[in-house]
Amino acid sequence: MSETTEFQPYAILPGETISLDKYKNDKDVIKIGPGLLHEKQQVTAIKAGTLKNHNNQKWWIDSSQRRYVPSLNEHVIGKIIAKTQDYFRVDIGSAHSALLSTLAFEGATKRNKPNLEIGALVYARVSLANKDMEPELECISATTGKANGFGELKDGFLIKCSLGLCRSLLNPNTPILTALGEHFAFETAVGMNGRVWINTPDISNTILLSNAIKNSEFLSAKEIKQMVKELVKQSEDDMEL
Amino acid sequence: MPGETIRADKRTSSQIRPISSVLSSLNRADGSASFSFGNSSVLCSVYGPQEVKIKDELLDRATIDVNITPQIGIGSTTEKNMERIVREAFSDVIISSLHPRTSISITVQITQDDGSIISTIINAVSLALIDAGIPLHSTLLSVTCAILNGEIILDPTNEEMKDASSIHVFAFSNTSNDIVSSESTGVFTEEEYFKCSDICKLAVSSVLKFVHTAIERKLQKEQKN
């Protein structure tokens, strides 16, 4: 095995090139991910963010933004904005609205189509993401063909946030949802497109939850715990009045 | 340096005014930034890639739309000219082929104009585009210089620009350090032009250092865990 240098993640600006040779072994296959572009025998950053890697083989730039750009197999929350016989038109926050076939639901047939109204929310998977085509969605799992939690999101409340916050909410140990879960029960669905659906039996908890999630973006785990504690106490005090 | 003239604001001829910037200052825009050189400051917001009007749609790339509003009133031909300079400079920097049939809309509000305003705008737009996560070939940064009484002065104020014999705006990319955009007004020799370009190239590297720190700060704030 040839010598490779230990890599430390660092901040990178668009236009900066990365010399991967320093970190890779001869037989390694390099895969580049979001924010990087292979051009003229060089790997260049096209976004600002933190350059990270996995086993010196997979490289990407970690950055947060507000606008969603669809990517294959990502889970998103969309709003139905129009419907025809064969498909629903769904707003997922990207430049173009997405198409969701009426047959892309578990158990759907030509005779038995799902009945979704305009304005309904759906949790779906991006099944086609090509810059030259309209994105397409499916409400069935790619492997099992079952619903697997996809489908209409009934009731609840939708909040919008940055894509970076959404990614951190998808972490099973995310401090904000863990901290909130200690105080009351709730249901969430997090889309990669900067949308979070929350559902609680109590409206006041919905308000608390949405405020807490929006506030948590730039707080540390310790600050989040403190903030949740204060919000819960405040809400309890309001109830007594 | 001895022998160098001290300007009205106590700068030397090769000194730029203090730089400051705020990233993501607007909470509804996809990306925003304010940038200032001393008393010249602008606020820039970027929306996109978003839906585009059918008449503006381009099948192979994004439509780049630039809007510049002056401090008072509505835009005149001066602003239209600045819009052209910014659009032409950034159309080569934004990788618009990655988002065909969309629009990237750049809006600039001049909040205070005390000279070198085009450079201030270009730097603010760069930061806002970075903040919005728009794919870019390079980071474009700009500095203005003027020739006043035969001496080249960096980052001139309005007062200095009034008396200058020529004014030069240069924008450089961080990849090759080549000129991406250059706008000159007034009478000057070829030799003076290249001298100005060399001086601005040096000055831009300090702006780049500043931008790097600004982005690092923003990333630190995001990755607190």
Short mmCIF file of C-alpha atoms in Angstrom, two decimals:
data_model
loop_
_atom_site.label_atom_id
_atom_site.label_comp_id
_atom_site.label_asym_id
_atom_site.label_seq_id
_atom_site.Cartn_x
_atom_site.Cartn_y
_atom_site.Cartn_z
CA MET A 1 0.00 0.00 0.00
CA SER A 2 1.41 3.38 -0.95
CA GLU A 3 1.57 6.29 1.49
CA THR A 4 -1.50 8.52 1.75
CA THR A 5 -1.92 11.70 3.73
CA GLU A 6 -4.50 12.01 6.50
CA PHE A 7 -7.37 14.22 5.32
CA GLN A 8 -8.89 17.00 7.40
CA PRO A 9 -12.22 18.52 6.23
CA TYR A 10 -11.82 22.17 5.28
CA ALA A 11 -13.79 25.12 3.90
CA ILE A 12 -13.67 25.47 0.13
CA LEU A 13 -14.81 28.15 -2.31
CA PRO A 14 -16.14 27.66 -5.85
CA GLY A 15 -13.27 27.40 -8.34
CA GLU A 16 -10.74 25.83 -5.97
CA THR A 17 -9.28 22.57 -7.26
CA ILE A 18 -8.58 19.52 -5.15
CA SER A 19 -5.58 17.28 -5.66
CA LEU A 20 -7.01 13.87 -4.86
CA ASP A 21 -3.79 12.02 -5.75
CA LYS A 22 -2.33 12.95 -2.38
CA TYR A 23 -4.97 10.94 -0.56
CA LYS A 24 -5.66 8.04 -2.87
CA ASN A 25 -4.06 4.68 -3.46
CA ASP A 26 -3.39 3.62 -7.02
CA LYS A 27 -6.23 1.12 -7.23
CA ASP A 28 -8.82 3.31 -5.51
CA VAL A 29 -11.88 4.31 -7.50
CA ILE A 30 -12.85 7.91 -6.75
CA LYS A 31 -16.49 8.95 -6.63
CA ILE A 32 -17.34 12.63 -6.49
CA GLY A 33 -20.61 13.87 -5.07
CA PRO A 34 -22.53 17.10 -4.63
CA GLY A 35 -20.65 20.36 -5.16
CA LEU A 36 -17.77 18.87 -7.13
CA LEU A 37 -17.19 18.85 -10.87
CA HIS A 38 -14.73 16.79 -12.89
CA GLU A 39 -13.48 18.90 -15.76
CA LYS A 40 -10.26 19.13 -17.72
CA GLN A 41 -8.60 16.31 -15.70
CA GLN A 42 -9.25 18.22 -12.50
CA VAL A 43 -11.77 18.09 -9.69
CA THR A 44 -13.10 21.57 -8.97
CA ALA A 45 -15.51 22.85 -6.35
CA ILE A 46 -18.63 24.52 -7.75
CA LYS A 47 -20.18 25.39 -4.39
CA ALA A 48 -18.88 26.79 -1.14
CA GLY A 49 -18.93 24.40 1.80
CA THR A 50 -16.90 21.93 3.81
CA LEU A 51 -14.98 19.41 1.73
CA LYS A 52 -15.50 15.96 3.22
CA ASN A 53 -14.68 12.41 2.24
CA HIS A 54 -15.37 8.81 3.13
CA ASN A 55 -12.42 6.38 3.13
CA ASN A 56 -10.60 8.79 0.79
CA GLN A 57 -12.82 7.41 -2.00
CA LYS A 58 -16.09 9.29 -1.89
CA TRP A 59 -15.75 13.06 -1.93
CA TRP A 60 -18.40 15.72 -1.55
CA ILE A 61 -19.02 19.27 -0.38
CA ASP A 62 -21.26 19.64 2.63
CA SER A 63 -23.26 22.87 2.37
CA SER A 64 -26.68 24.19 3.20
CA GLN A 65 -28.97 26.05 0.86
CA ARG A 66 -32.62 27.01 0.69
CA ARG A 67 -33.59 26.06 -2.86
CA TYR A 68 -34.24 22.37 -3.58
CA VAL A 69 -32.77 20.68 -6.64
CA PRO A 70 -34.29 17.19 -7.09
CA SER A 71 -31.98 14.22 -6.81
CA LEU A 72 -32.79 10.54 -7.42
CA ASN A 73 -34.29 8.53 -4.53
CA GLU A 74 -34.53 11.44 -2.14
CA HIS A 75 -37.64 11.56 0.03
CA VAL A 76 -39.64 14.76 -0.37
CA ILE A 77 -42.85 16.35 0.83
CA GLY A 78 -44.96 17.84 -1.93
CA LYS A 79 -48.23 19.67 -2.30
CA ILE A 80 -50.73 18.65 -4.99
CA ILE A 81 -51.31 21.68 -7.22
CA ALA A 82 -53.24 20.08 -10.10
CA LYS A 83 -54.60 16.72 -11.09
CA THR A 84 -55.54 14.97 -14.32
CA GLN A 85 -56.73 11.46 -15.06
CA ASP A 86 -53.25 9.99 -15.18
CA TYR A 87 -51.13 12.06 -12.86
CA PHE A 88 -50.93 14.64 -10.12
CA ARG A 89 -48.81 17.75 -10.47
CA VAL A 90 -46.88 18.26 -7.25
CA ASP A 91 -44.99 21.28 -5.95
CA ILE A 92 -41.78 20.12 -4.26
CA GLY A 93 -40.06 23.51 -4.08
CA SER A 94 -37.83 22.96 -7.12
CA ALA A 95 -37.72 25.06 -10.30
CA HIS A 96 -40.18 22.75 -12.03
CA SER A 97 -43.18 21.04 -10.46
CA ALA A 98 -43.01 17.24 -10.27
CA LEU A 99 -45.28 14.59 -11.77
CA LEU A 100 -46.79 11.84 -9.62
CA SER A 101 -48.51 9.08 -11.57
CA THR A 102 -51.85 7.97 -10.14
CA LEU A 103 -50.57 4.40 -10.55
CA ALA A 104 -47.46 5.01 -8.43
CA PHE A 105 -49.26 4.15 -5.19
CA GLU A 106 -49.42 0.80 -3.43
CA GLY A 107 -52.32 -1.25 -4.74
CA ALA A 108 -53.35 1.35 -7.30
CA THR A 109 -54.87 0.10 -10.55
CA LYS A 110 -56.54 1.80 -13.47
CA ARG A 111 -59.89 1.33 -11.75
CA ASN A 112 -58.77 1.96 -8.19
CA LYS A 113 -56.96 5.28 -8.11
CA PRO A 114 -56.01 7.21 -5.00
CA ASN A 115 -58.26 10.15 -4.31
CA LEU A 116 -56.09 13.17 -3.49
CA GLU A 117 -57.51 16.67 -3.46
CA ILE A 118 -55.69 19.79 -4.64
CA GLY A 119 -53.75 21.14 -1.66
CA ALA A 120 -53.15 17.70 -0.13
CA LEU A 121 -49.64 16.85 1.07
CA VAL A 122 -47.81 13.73 -0.05
CA TYR A 123 -44.65 12.07 1.16
CA ALA A 124 -42.93 10.63 -1.90
CA ARG A 125 -39.66 9.44 -3.40
CA VAL A 126 -38.02 11.12 -6.40
CA SER A 127 -38.02 8.46 -9.11
CA LEU A 128 -36.68 10.59 -11.95
CA ALA A 129 -34.32 13.51 -11.58
CA ASN A 130 -32.84 14.83 -14.80
CA LYS A 131 -31.99 18.45 -15.38
CA ASP A 132 -33.68 18.44 -18.79
CA MET A 133 -36.88 16.72 -17.69
CA GLU A 134 -39.61 17.36 -15.17
CA PRO A 135 -38.96 15.48 -11.95
CA GLU A 136 -41.16 12.43 -11.28
CA LEU A 137 -42.28 11.04 -7.95
CA GLU A 138 -43.48 7.67 -6.65
CA CYS A 139 -45.31 6.79 -3.48
CA ILE A 140 -43.97 3.23 -3.40
CA SER A 141 -40.63 1.85 -2.24
CA ALA A 142 -38.17 1.14 -5.05
CA THR A 143 -37.25 -2.31 -3.66
CA THR A 144 -40.43 -3.76 -2.14
CA GLY A 145 -43.15 -2.05 -4.16
CA LYS A 146 -44.98 -1.40 -0.86
CA ALA A 147 -46.09 1.98 0.49
CA ASN A 148 -43.42 1.97 3.25
CA GLY A 149 -44.76 5.15 4.83
CA PHE A 150 -45.15 7.03 1.53
CA GLY A 151 -48.51 8.50 0.59
CA GLU A 152 -50.82 11.26 1.72
CA LEU A 153 -49.99 13.15 4.91
CA LYS A 154 -53.35 13.76 6.57
CA ASP A 155 -53.89 16.58 9.07
CA GLY A 156 -50.74 18.08 10.62
CA PHE A 157 -48.82 21.22 9.76
CA LEU A 158 -46.10 21.95 7.21
CA ILE A 159 -43.07 24.11 7.95
CA LYS A 160 -40.31 25.17 5.60
CA CYS A 161 -36.64 25.36 6.54
CA SER A 162 -33.19 25.17 4.96
CA LEU A 163 -31.99 21.93 3.35
CA GLY A 164 -29.15 21.69 5.88
CA LEU A 165 -31.59 21.73 8.79
CA CYS A 166 -33.68 19.04 7.09
CA ARG A 167 -30.63 16.81 6.71
CA SER A 168 -29.76 17.23 10.36
CA LEU A 169 -33.36 16.37 11.34
CA LEU A 170 -33.05 13.10 9.43
CA ASN A 171 -30.23 12.02 11.73
CA PRO A 172 -31.86 9.51 14.13
CA ASN A 173 -30.00 11.08 17.09
CA THR A 174 -30.82 14.67 16.17
CA PRO A 175 -30.79 16.69 19.42
CA ILE A 176 -33.85 18.79 18.65
CA LEU A 177 -36.35 15.97 18.01
CA THR A 178 -34.92 13.89 20.88
CA ALA A 179 -35.25 16.84 23.26
CA LEU A 180 -38.83 17.54 22.17
CA GLY A 181 -39.74 13.84 22.39
CA GLU A 182 -38.94 13.87 26.09
CA HIS A 183 -41.80 16.29 26.71
CA PHE A 184 -44.67 15.16 24.48
CA ALA A 185 -45.63 12.77 21.69
CA PHE A 186 -45.65 13.90 18.07
CA GLU A 187 -45.35 12.62 14.53
CA THR A 188 -43.01 14.08 11.89
CA ALA A 189 -42.09 13.51 8.27
CA VAL A 190 -38.95 15.21 7.01
CA GLY A 191 -38.50 15.82 3.29
CA MET A 192 -35.09 16.46 1.78
CA ASN A 193 -36.64 19.46 0.00
CA GLY A 194 -36.67 21.74 3.03
CA ARG A 195 -40.11 20.80 4.30
CA VAL A 196 -41.07 19.26 7.60
CA TRP A 197 -44.55 17.95 8.34
CA ILE A 198 -45.51 17.76 12.00
CA ASN A 199 -48.60 16.35 13.66
CA THR A 200 -49.59 16.47 17.30
CA PRO A 201 -53.01 15.94 18.93
CA ASP A 202 -52.76 19.40 20.49
CA ILE A 203 -52.53 22.65 18.49
CA SER A 204 -50.43 24.40 21.15
CA ASN A 205 -47.83 21.63 20.86
CA THR A 206 -47.80 22.06 17.07
CA ILE A 207 -46.95 25.73 17.50
CA LEU A 208 -44.26 24.91 20.06
CA LEU A 209 -42.81 22.20 17.82
CA SER A 210 -42.63 24.41 14.73
CA ASN A 211 -41.00 27.26 16.65
CA ALA A 212 -38.50 24.92 18.30
CA ILE A 213 -37.48 23.32 15.00
CA LYS A 214 -37.08 26.68 13.22
CA ASN A 215 -35.04 28.08 16.12
CA SER A 216 -32.75 25.07 16.39
CA GLU A 217 -30.82 25.61 13.14
CA PHE A 218 -27.81 27.45 14.57
CA LEU A 219 -27.88 26.16 18.14
CA SER A 220 -25.64 23.55 19.77
CA ALA A 221 -27.08 20.41 21.38
CA LYS A 222 -26.83 22.00 24.83
CA GLU A 223 -28.52 25.24 23.75
CA ILE A 224 -31.30 23.24 22.08
CA LYS A 225 -32.07 21.40 25.33
CA GLN A 226 -32.27 24.70 27.17
CA MET A 227 -34.47 26.30 24.49
CA VAL A 228 -36.92 23.36 24.46
CA LYS A 229 -37.13 23.44 28.25
CA GLU A 230 -37.96 27.16 28.19
CA LEU A 231 -40.53 26.80 25.40
CA VAL A 232 -42.29 23.93 27.19
CA LYS A 233 -42.37 25.85 30.45
CA GLN A 234 -43.73 28.92 28.69
CA SER A 235 -46.44 26.89 26.99
CA GLU A 236 -47.43 25.28 30.32
CA ASP A 237 -47.64 28.71 31.96
CA ASP A 238 -49.86 29.96 29.13
CA MET A 239 -52.15 26.96 29.62
CA GLU A 240 -52.72 27.81 33.25
CA LEU A 241 -53.88 31.33 32.43
CA MET B 1 5.57 53.57 2.43
CA PRO B 2 7.55 56.82 2.31
CA GLY B 3 6.97 59.04 -0.69
CA GLU B 4 3.39 57.83 -1.17
CA THR B 5 0.71 60.51 -1.07
CA ILE B 6 -1.81 60.31 1.73
CA ARG B 7 -5.39 60.66 0.51
CA ALA B 8 -8.26 62.69 1.98
CA ASP B 9 -9.37 59.70 4.09
CA LYS B 10 -5.82 59.00 5.29
CA ARG B 11 -5.31 56.01 3.03
CA THR B 12 -2.25 55.45 0.89
CA SER B 13 -2.77 55.11 -2.85
CA SER B 14 -2.53 51.29 -2.70
CA GLN B 15 -4.91 50.82 0.19
CA ILE B 16 -8.54 49.71 -0.10
CA ARG B 17 -11.19 50.84 2.35
CA PRO B 18 -12.24 48.47 5.16
CA ILE B 19 -14.41 45.62 3.87
CA SER B 20 -17.45 44.23 5.64
CA SER B 21 -20.12 41.71 4.69
CA VAL B 22 -23.16 39.92 6.07
CA LEU B 23 -24.33 36.60 4.61
CA SER B 24 -27.94 35.32 4.51
CA SER B 25 -29.25 38.63 5.79
CA LEU B 26 -32.64 38.22 4.08
CA ASN B 27 -34.66 35.30 5.33
CA ARG B 28 -36.98 34.70 2.36
CA ALA B 29 -34.45 34.87 -0.48
CA ASP B 30 -32.62 31.70 -1.58
CA GLY B 31 -29.37 33.53 -1.01
CA SER B 32 -28.42 37.03 0.06
CA ALA B 33 -25.45 39.09 1.10
CA SER B 34 -24.50 42.64 1.81
CA PHE B 35 -21.03 43.88 1.03
CA SER B 36 -19.30 47.18 1.58
CA PHE B 37 -16.08 49.00 0.80
CA GLY B 38 -16.03 51.77 3.44
CA ASN B 39 -19.09 53.92 2.79
CA SER B 40 -20.09 52.17 -0.45
CA SER B 41 -22.48 49.39 0.41
CA VAL B 42 -25.01 47.22 -1.41
CA LEU B 43 -27.49 44.51 -0.54
CA CYS B 44 -27.96 41.62 -2.97
CA SER B 45 -30.51 38.83 -3.10
CA VAL B 46 -30.54 35.77 -5.33
CA TYR B 47 -33.56 33.64 -6.20
CA GLY B 48 -33.19 30.44 -8.10
CA PRO B 49 -33.03 28.11 -9.86
CA GLN B 50 -36.72 28.90 -10.10
CA GLU B 51 -39.54 28.79 -12.62
CA VAL B 52 -39.01 30.97 -15.70
CA LYS B 53 -41.46 32.91 -17.85
CA ILE B 54 -41.98 31.07 -21.13
CA LYS B 55 -40.79 34.05 -23.20
CA ASP B 56 -37.44 34.10 -21.32
CA GLU B 57 -36.96 30.33 -21.29
CA LEU B 58 -33.67 28.98 -22.71
CA LEU B 59 -33.65 25.29 -23.56
CA ASP B 60 -30.00 24.59 -22.73
CA ARG B 61 -29.24 26.87 -19.82
CA ALA B 62 -30.62 29.06 -17.07
CA THR B 63 -31.77 32.60 -17.77
CA ILE B 64 -29.77 35.06 -15.69
CA ASP B 65 -31.69 38.14 -14.76
CA VAL B 66 -30.00 41.12 -13.06
CA ASN B 67 -31.83 44.02 -11.47
CA ILE B 68 -30.05 46.96 -9.89
CA THR B 69 -31.95 49.60 -7.92
CA PRO B 70 -30.25 52.87 -6.98
CA GLN B 71 -30.38 54.33 -3.51
CA ILE B 72 -33.13 56.79 -4.48
CA GLY B 73 -35.78 56.45 -7.17
CA ILE B 74 -35.96 53.96 -10.01
CA GLY B 75 -33.11 52.72 -12.22
CA SER B 76 -31.88 54.88 -15.08
CA THR B 77 -29.41 54.17 -17.88
CA THR B 78 -26.52 54.14 -15.37
CA GLU B 79 -28.10 51.21 -13.58
CA LYS B 80 -28.95 49.52 -16.90
CA ASN B 81 -25.26 49.73 -17.83
CA MET B 82 -24.21 48.29 -14.47
CA GLU B 83 -26.75 45.48 -14.95
CA ARG B 84 -25.13 44.67 -18.29
CA ILE B 85 -21.64 44.60 -16.76
CA VAL B 86 -22.77 42.30 -13.94
CA ARG B 87 -24.78 40.02 -16.25
CA GLU B 88 -21.94 39.64 -18.73
CA ALA B 89 -19.39 38.97 -15.99
CA PHE B 90 -21.51 36.37 -14.21
CA SER B 91 -22.91 34.61 -17.28
CA ASP B 92 -19.48 33.00 -17.69
CA VAL B 93 -19.10 32.21 -14.01
CA ILE B 94 -22.50 30.65 -13.28
CA ILE B 95 -22.68 27.08 -14.63
CA SER B 96 -26.07 27.76 -16.15
CA SER B 97 -26.09 24.53 -18.17
CA LEU B 98 -26.72 22.57 -14.96
CA HIS B 99 -30.15 24.16 -14.59
CA PRO B 100 -31.73 24.46 -18.04
CA ARG B 101 -35.16 26.08 -18.44
CA THR B 102 -34.95 27.89 -15.13
CA SER B 103 -34.28 31.43 -14.04
CA ILE B 104 -31.63 32.75 -11.69
CA SER B 105 -32.67 36.17 -10.60
CA ILE B 106 -30.19 38.58 -9.02
CA THR B 107 -31.49 41.73 -7.35
CA VAL B 108 -29.17 44.44 -6.07
CA GLN B 109 -30.14 47.39 -3.91
CA ILE B 110 -27.52 50.09 -3.58
CA THR B 111 -27.69 51.25 0.02
CA GLN B 112 -24.92 53.85 -0.14
CA ASP B 113 -22.77 54.97 -3.05
CA ASP B 114 -19.36 56.42 -2.27
CA GLY B 115 -17.42 55.38 -5.34
CA SER B 116 -16.22 51.98 -6.71
CA ILE B 117 -19.85 50.90 -6.69
CA ILE B 118 -19.55 48.39 -9.56
CA SER B 119 -16.86 46.48 -7.67
CA THR B 120 -18.99 46.51 -4.53
CA ILE B 121 -21.92 45.12 -6.53
CA ILE B 122 -19.84 42.36 -8.15
CA ASN B 123 -18.50 41.23 -4.76
CA ALA B 124 -21.97 41.28 -3.17
CA VAL B 125 -23.43 39.27 -6.07
CA SER B 126 -20.61 36.70 -5.73
CA LEU B 127 -21.30 36.24 -2.04
CA ALA B 128 -25.07 36.02 -2.57
CA LEU B 129 -24.64 33.41 -5.33
CA ILE B 130 -22.38 31.37 -3.04
CA ASP B 131 -24.94 31.69 -0.25
CA ALA B 132 -27.72 30.49 -2.57
CA GLY B 133 -25.67 27.44 -3.57
CA ILE B 134 -25.76 28.28 -7.29
CA PRO B 135 -23.08 26.21 -9.12
CA LEU B 136 -20.15 28.48 -10.07
CA HIS B 137 -17.00 27.88 -12.12
CA SER B 138 -15.09 30.26 -9.88
CA THR B 139 -15.43 32.97 -7.28
CA LEU B 140 -15.48 36.34 -9.01
CA LEU B 141 -14.17 39.35 -7.08
CA SER B 142 -13.55 42.89 -8.13
CA VAL B 143 -11.61 46.03 -7.23
CA THR B 144 -11.68 49.49 -8.88
CA CYS B 145 -8.76 51.81 -9.41
CA ALA B 146 -8.49 55.33 -10.78
CA ILE B 147 -5.71 57.47 -12.21
CA LEU B 148 -5.63 60.78 -10.40
CA ASN B 149 -2.94 63.37 -11.24
CA GLY B 150 -0.86 60.65 -12.86
CA GLU B 151 -0.99 58.40 -9.81
CA ILE B 152 -2.88 55.11 -9.62
CA ILE B 153 -5.14 55.00 -6.58
CA LEU B 154 -7.07 51.93 -5.43
CA ASP B 155 -10.74 51.83 -4.45
CA PRO B 156 -11.49 55.54 -5.18
CA THR B 157 -14.28 57.40 -3.39
CA ASN B 158 -16.83 59.54 -5.23
CA GLU B 159 -14.75 62.66 -4.58
CA GLU B 160 -11.65 61.06 -6.11
CA MET B 161 -13.56 59.57 -9.07
CA LYS B 162 -14.83 63.05 -10.01
CA ASP B 163 -11.31 64.37 -10.61
CA ALA B 164 -9.79 61.17 -12.01
CA SER B 165 -8.56 61.11 -15.60
CA SER B 166 -9.57 57.47 -15.98
CA ILE B 167 -11.36 54.79 -13.95
CA HIS B 168 -10.81 51.04 -14.30
CA VAL B 169 -12.97 48.25 -12.89
CA PHE B 170 -11.44 44.77 -12.92
CA ALA B 171 -12.99 41.47 -11.89
CA PHE B 172 -10.77 38.44 -11.41
CA SER B 173 -11.63 34.76 -10.95
CA ASN B 174 -9.95 32.88 -8.13
CA THR B 175 -9.03 29.94 -10.36
CA SER B 176 -6.66 31.42 -12.89
CA ASN B 177 -6.29 34.97 -11.59
CA ASP B 178 -7.28 36.10 -15.08
CA ILE B 179 -9.40 39.14 -15.83
CA VAL B 180 -13.01 38.09 -16.30
CA SER B 181 -14.47 41.54 -16.67
CA SER B 182 -12.89 44.92 -17.30
CA GLU B 183 -14.55 48.28 -17.71
CA SER B 184 -12.59 51.48 -18.26
CA THR B 185 -13.67 55.07 -18.72
CA GLY B 186 -11.53 58.10 -19.51
CA VAL B 187 -8.27 58.60 -21.36
CA PHE B 188 -5.27 56.40 -20.57
CA THR B 189 -2.28 54.72 -22.18
CA GLU B 190 -1.81 50.99 -22.72
CA GLU B 191 0.98 50.98 -20.17
CA GLU B 192 -1.24 52.62 -17.54
CA TYR B 193 -4.00 50.08 -18.21
CA PHE B 194 -1.75 47.07 -17.56
CA LYS B 195 -0.25 48.73 -14.50
CA CYS B 196 -3.78 49.22 -13.15
CA SER B 197 -4.64 45.59 -13.85
CA ASP B 198 -1.55 44.38 -11.95
CA ILE B 199 -2.31 46.57 -8.95
CA CYS B 200 -5.95 45.48 -8.86
CA LYS B 201 -4.94 41.83 -9.15
CA LEU B 202 -2.86 42.21 -6.00
CA ALA B 203 -5.66 44.00 -4.16
CA VAL B 204 -8.23 41.35 -5.11
CA SER B 205 -6.25 38.70 -3.25
CA SER B 206 -6.95 40.50 0.03
CA VAL B 207 -10.66 40.63 -0.84
CA LEU B 208 -10.52 36.89 -1.57
CA LYS B 209 -8.94 36.25 1.82
CA PHE B 210 -11.75 38.22 3.44
CA VAL B 211 -14.43 36.27 1.54
CA HIS B 212 -12.79 33.00 2.54
CA THR B 213 -12.98 33.96 6.21
CA ALA B 214 -16.61 35.11 5.82
CA ILE B 215 -17.60 31.74 4.31
CA GLU B 216 -15.64 29.82 6.97
CA ARG B 217 -17.53 31.72 9.70
CA LYS B 218 -20.85 30.87 8.07
CA LEU B 219 -19.93 27.18 7.85
CA GLN B 220 -18.86 27.13 11.49
CA LYS B 221 -22.22 28.57 12.46
CA GLU B 222 -24.02 25.85 10.48
CA GLN B 223 -21.96 22.95 11.80
CA LYS B 224 -22.14 23.61 15.50
CA ASN B 225 -22.63 19.95 16.37
#
